[in-house]
Structure formats: structure tokens, C-alpha cells
């Protein structure tokens, strides 16, 4: 009986020693690495990545012999026998090989020295996100972080399409800065507004509001460019003016509420500049007593406003305005 116990303990010790040695061999003989798509982040759902013919799982690490870390990295579209990417690389321990697939370009290994990133932020109406797609210079982009090759054109046309339609509902020239943000707000089923990055200084106090305007073609049909003259409505003292193109934001105009005075408010004239200066007055607040800019003292630091039909009534857009 004692001999049996002795043999059992000896066998157990041998097994533990063998396991430990085997583990050390694996650790010393191999290095691990992984792959991921930096863009688009869901590309692993559509592609398989192989190293030296072995499939690398979506979330797991792969092993390669420490004394032979060189091999061929291949990327296949699922269901295809032909690789879309194939390159010999040398693996370092713990490396994450980041892949990138831009619309209109082949799959590549991401190198931050070769790419610029930018963020697209389209503020869709509730529940509408899945109904639209965006493109820049005819290459599809998405909400969130996007990438451009440094040598590619960074100025071009940004478009938004409704799914299933070929004509863009929004199209505008933009210049994309490295690490920049492109902000666009949906106004209706077919209207979008480009909102540039705002570096405007904050007003000194609630005595002031920085006010800007925009309008769409349905508000002023056939009018491509206008001048808005802002008045204090009790005595028609002129407070400033801005010029604006259809579908674009005007510059800011600072309103001094001490000039407006207690009980006063804002109204406007609108001049059509489509055919150039001096233009034709299409709204005269001295005649049309309904002309009104619905902004009050102490309400906003920055107010972005939209012209209603005929430019008669102008009201703020809270999502693009900053309250005091």
C-alpha cells in the first residue's frame, strides 16, 4: 500500500514538472500578436485575417515562433479565395497590427504618419440615422472618426444621400483639417446645415448677444443671397447687418441690449442680393409690422436663428445656441 502511495506521489510530481516545463517552452518559444481594423471598426465581420495561412480570430491573439517571426499577413473577403491584401511582415512581441480599409482604396496596414483623421458629426433628427449615408469626394464616410491619406485632397464636396436615392439631399464644399470636426445638423427630411467650428469670443456680459442667421430655399424661393439689417423696433435704430447665402450661416452680429432698452425688441429688413448690390428690399419692417426676431436680453450668449417663410419671423435654434 505504501509503495502504491509512493508511486502515485512520484507520478504526480513528474506530471507537474512536465507541465511547468512545457509552459516555459511555449512562453520562450513563441511570441503573441493580434490584428484589428482601425477603420471601419466592424470590418472583421466581413473579412478574415490570416498569418502564414492560419486564421487569426476576431478577438484572440495569435502565436508565432520567436526564432522565426517573419510571415505573410493576408486579408480575405469572407467567401473569397483571393486575398485583398497580402504582405510579408515581421512580428514583434505583443504587437497589434492595425488594418484600415477606406472606401475606394485597398486594405492597408495603418501608419499614423500616412493618414489624417477627422470627425464627422451629423446631428440627425431622432430615429433618422439609419436612413442616410454620407460621402466625401464620392467616397463613403460615417459618423465618428474617419481617415484620409495625407496625399489625398482634403478639400472637396461632402454629400448626404437618403438610402436608395441617387441625388444628394445635401452637397457642400468643405475643407477638412487634420483632427478637425465637421458638424452638420438635419433640419428636415431634405435639409441639412453645415455648422463650422466656432472660435467666436464669448460676450462680456448678458448685456450682449452674438446673433447669426441662416435660411433655406423654401423660406425665400429663388433668393440666393441676402442682407439682413437689424433694428430696435421702437425707434428703428439700426443695430447692425449681415450678409448670408442660402443654406449657409451668416457671420455673428453683436447686439447691445442697452441700446435696445427696456421693453424693446428686434426686427429686420431683408434685401435680396441675388443679382448683386444694391439689391431689392423684399421685407420692410417699417411696413410689415409682423417682422420680428424672437430673441430676448439675457437669453443667449450665442444665438443661431432661422428665417421663417418670407423671412418675416426669425426664431432661435436651441441646439445651435448657447444660453447664459
XYZ file of C-alpha atoms in Angstrom:
324
model
C 0.000 0.000 0.000
C 2.851 2.346 0.909
C 4.512 1.518 -2.419
C 1.321 2.491 -4.271
C 1.121 5.810 -2.444
C 4.766 6.474 -3.205
C 4.316 5.713 -6.909
C 1.216 7.965 -7.041
C 3.086 10.908 -5.490
C 6.069 10.370 -7.770
C 3.813 10.281 -10.827
C 2.038 13.465 -9.716
C 5.340 15.261 -9.226
C 6.510 14.148 -12.657
C 3.284 15.445 -14.277
C 3.550 18.854 -12.564
C 7.192 19.190 -13.558
C 6.401 18.219 -17.141
C 3.551 20.757 -17.362
C 5.708 23.567 -15.997
C 8.498 22.767 -18.447
C 6.071 22.655 -21.336
C 4.649 26.058 -20.321
C 8.141 27.547 -20.201
C 8.857 26.141 -23.645
C 5.724 27.740 -25.071
C 6.479 31.059 -23.397
C 10.096 31.125 -24.526
C 9.481 29.643 -27.967
C 6.627 31.863 -29.172
C 5.502 35.476 -29.163
C 1.917 36.659 -29.365
C 0.337 39.358 -31.530
C -3.125 40.410 -32.682
C -4.800 42.301 -35.520
C -7.614 44.824 -35.590
C -9.327 47.100 -38.079
C -8.927 50.726 -37.069
C -11.426 51.629 -39.814
C -14.088 50.538 -40.360
C -14.288 49.026 -36.902
C -16.782 46.363 -37.978
C -14.644 45.127 -40.893
C -13.825 41.869 -39.077
C -17.448 40.905 -39.710
C -16.713 40.892 -43.454
C -13.062 39.822 -43.611
C -10.812 37.008 -42.414
C -7.202 37.721 -41.462
C -4.547 35.025 -41.828
C -0.874 34.858 -40.894
C 1.140 32.159 -42.638
C -2.131 30.520 -43.609
C -3.565 30.403 -40.090
C -6.772 32.300 -39.341
C -6.497 34.965 -36.654
C -9.679 35.194 -34.627
C -11.593 38.456 -34.288
C -10.722 38.916 -30.629
C -7.942 36.448 -29.818
C -4.166 36.583 -30.008
C -2.046 34.632 -32.459
C 1.289 32.931 -31.816
C 4.381 32.966 -33.989
C 7.717 31.252 -33.400
C 10.088 33.578 -31.579
C 13.026 32.457 -33.720
C 11.072 32.969 -36.959
C 8.726 35.980 -36.541
C 8.507 36.743 -40.253
C 5.500 35.677 -42.288
C 2.768 36.671 -44.725
C -0.276 38.582 -43.496
C -3.325 38.108 -45.737
C -6.837 39.519 -45.628
C -9.692 37.783 -47.465
C -13.229 38.929 -48.048
C -15.362 36.243 -46.449
C -16.322 33.679 -49.089
C -13.463 34.658 -51.425
C -10.385 32.582 -52.255
C -8.351 35.581 -53.399
C -6.722 37.850 -50.806
C -7.459 41.578 -50.973
C -4.252 42.241 -49.062
C -1.015 40.257 -48.811
C 2.260 41.426 -47.349
C 5.328 39.939 -45.671
C 5.826 41.411 -42.204
C 7.956 40.779 -39.138
C 6.102 40.464 -35.839
C 7.266 41.914 -32.523
C 6.042 40.591 -29.182
C 2.652 41.975 -28.135
C 2.197 43.873 -31.394
C -1.249 44.893 -32.630
C -1.234 45.037 -36.428
C -3.831 47.701 -37.266
C -5.565 47.454 -40.638
C -7.529 50.109 -42.488
C -9.975 49.952 -45.410
C -11.048 53.278 -46.851
C -13.818 53.455 -49.423
C -12.242 53.469 -52.872
C -8.888 52.154 -51.594
C -7.328 48.765 -50.925
C -6.808 47.360 -47.438
C -3.548 48.546 -45.890
C -1.627 48.432 -42.617
C -2.384 51.647 -40.750
C 0.531 54.019 -40.212
C -0.299 57.263 -38.403
C 2.362 59.072 -40.426
C 0.456 58.271 -43.619
C -3.082 59.206 -42.550
C -5.003 62.178 -41.177
C -8.114 61.658 -39.081
C -11.222 63.823 -38.783
C -14.607 63.512 -37.103
C -17.961 63.685 -38.860
C -20.802 64.684 -36.574
C -24.166 64.669 -38.340
C -26.937 65.504 -35.885
C -29.859 63.613 -37.397
C -33.441 64.008 -36.372
C -34.491 61.366 -33.862
C -34.697 57.912 -35.437
C -33.357 59.045 -38.824
C -29.710 57.950 -38.514
C -30.141 54.713 -40.476
C -31.933 56.421 -43.379
C -28.936 58.409 -44.656
C -25.338 57.938 -45.750
C -22.541 60.460 -46.279
C -19.650 60.756 -48.711
C -16.611 62.969 -49.206
C -15.317 63.292 -52.763
C -17.608 60.359 -53.645
C -16.037 58.046 -51.039
C -18.334 56.868 -48.261
C -17.688 58.150 -44.731
C -19.563 57.637 -41.482
C -20.453 59.411 -38.270
C -17.490 59.331 -35.917
C -13.782 59.158 -36.746
C -12.795 58.922 -40.420
C -9.434 58.877 -42.175
C -7.782 60.383 -45.253
C -4.446 59.522 -46.823
C -2.198 62.517 -46.287
C -1.585 62.809 -50.013
C -5.320 62.789 -50.835
C -7.234 66.000 -51.417
C -8.534 67.436 -48.123
C -10.849 69.922 -49.803
C -13.869 68.699 -51.727
C -17.580 68.049 -51.732
C -19.342 66.479 -48.775
C -22.706 64.956 -49.632
C -25.538 63.299 -47.755
C -27.866 60.847 -49.512
C -31.089 59.277 -48.431
C -30.781 55.484 -48.672
C -31.900 54.212 -52.065
C -31.722 57.638 -53.745
C -29.020 58.804 -56.158
C -29.477 62.572 -55.798
C -27.855 64.091 -52.711
C -30.106 65.959 -50.288
C -27.068 67.925 -49.083
C -23.963 68.933 -51.039
C -21.377 71.491 -49.985
C -17.711 72.307 -50.455
C -15.699 71.713 -47.288
C -12.039 71.849 -46.335
C -11.143 69.128 -43.837
C -8.380 69.865 -41.351
C -6.296 67.144 -39.726
C -8.033 66.214 -36.450
C -10.848 68.582 -37.400
C -14.576 68.194 -36.837
C -17.290 68.538 -39.482
C -20.626 69.364 -37.842
C -23.870 69.067 -39.801
C -27.399 69.412 -38.479
C -30.501 67.914 -40.079
C -33.346 70.404 -40.300
C -35.920 68.341 -42.180
C -36.182 65.260 -44.414
C -34.187 67.013 -47.145
C -32.460 69.945 -45.402
C -29.078 69.929 -43.666
C -26.944 72.765 -42.353
C -23.141 72.789 -42.191
C -22.107 74.243 -38.825
C -18.454 75.357 -38.902
C -16.221 75.087 -35.859
C -16.850 78.141 -33.725
C -13.958 80.148 -32.257
C -16.028 83.264 -31.611
C -15.066 85.006 -28.307
C -17.701 84.891 -25.565
C -19.564 88.193 -24.973
C -18.521 90.172 -21.901
C -21.876 90.000 -20.125
C -25.621 89.440 -20.526
C -25.750 92.946 -21.950
C -24.704 91.359 -25.272
C -25.861 88.578 -27.571
C -23.920 87.379 -30.600
C -26.528 86.668 -33.240
C -26.275 84.826 -36.560
C -28.784 83.730 -39.185
C -29.470 81.188 -41.893
C -32.295 80.431 -44.296
C -33.311 77.695 -46.706
C -34.721 77.979 -50.210
C -38.286 77.272 -49.098
C -38.244 80.386 -46.884
C -37.142 82.693 -49.700
C -37.650 80.847 -53.038
C -35.209 81.864 -55.758
C -33.231 84.144 -53.417
C -29.580 83.080 -53.352
C -28.077 85.822 -51.199
C -29.494 88.389 -48.792
C -28.597 91.213 -46.461
C -30.349 91.386 -43.090
C -30.474 94.784 -41.381
C -31.300 94.543 -37.671
C -33.284 97.281 -35.929
C -34.562 98.125 -32.475
C -38.293 98.056 -33.089
C -39.435 101.047 -31.003
C -37.347 103.683 -32.787
C -35.819 101.750 -35.707
C -32.263 102.411 -34.533
C -30.001 100.246 -36.705
C -28.059 97.696 -34.632
C -26.038 96.050 -37.397
C -26.291 93.979 -40.558
C -25.055 90.697 -42.026
C -24.935 89.117 -45.463
C -25.734 85.450 -45.990
C -26.034 82.849 -48.761
C -28.888 80.352 -48.860
C -28.136 77.239 -46.790
C -25.158 78.806 -45.022
C -24.614 80.541 -41.701
C -24.049 84.278 -41.542
C -21.248 85.875 -39.524
C -22.129 86.902 -35.973
C -23.558 90.338 -35.260
C -23.258 91.578 -31.670
C -26.458 93.010 -30.192
C -26.066 95.572 -27.385
C -29.234 95.274 -25.306
C -28.565 98.600 -23.581
C -29.225 100.219 -26.960
C -32.445 98.240 -27.295
C -33.673 99.379 -23.894
C -36.413 98.083 -21.619
C -39.494 96.828 -23.441
C -37.804 96.967 -26.830
C -37.051 94.160 -29.262
C -35.548 93.295 -32.626
C -36.968 93.486 -36.133
C -35.415 93.307 -39.596
C -35.303 94.439 -43.199
C -34.268 91.890 -45.819
C -32.612 92.863 -49.098
C -32.260 90.415 -51.991
C -28.640 90.492 -53.225
C -29.002 87.630 -55.709
C -28.311 89.971 -58.633
C -25.714 91.979 -56.721
C -25.653 95.354 -54.990
C -27.615 97.452 -54.127
C -30.304 94.773 -54.183
C -34.072 94.796 -53.811
C -35.784 95.154 -50.442
C -38.133 92.178 -50.045
C -39.078 92.800 -46.412
C -39.515 96.240 -44.851
C -40.152 96.123 -41.116
C -41.449 99.712 -41.142
C -44.294 98.483 -43.347
C -44.705 94.857 -42.287
C -45.312 95.116 -38.559
C -45.103 91.309 -38.171
C -41.345 91.329 -38.879
C -39.750 90.059 -35.680
C -36.556 88.438 -34.378
C -37.589 86.355 -31.384
C -34.536 86.849 -29.117
C -34.558 88.449 -25.663
C -31.989 90.067 -23.410
C -30.114 87.624 -21.173
C -31.340 84.607 -23.130
C -28.260 83.574 -25.146
C -24.529 84.221 -25.318
C -24.650 82.937 -28.905
C -27.892 82.602 -30.839
C -28.281 80.829 -34.172
C -31.584 81.738 -35.796
C -33.598 80.547 -38.774
C -35.742 82.624 -41.096
C -39.326 81.500 -41.489
C -41.459 81.899 -44.614
C -40.732 85.222 -46.297
C -38.150 85.988 -43.618
C -40.881 87.645 -41.552
C -40.462 85.631 -38.366
C -36.985 84.654 -37.164
C -36.504 82.311 -34.201
C -33.596 80.610 -32.450
C -32.452 77.008 -32.835
C -31.717 75.867 -29.263
C -29.357 73.039 -30.352
C -27.096 75.612 -32.048
C -27.423 78.348 -29.421
C -25.630 78.839 -26.095
C -27.676 80.173 -23.176
C -26.329 82.482 -20.498
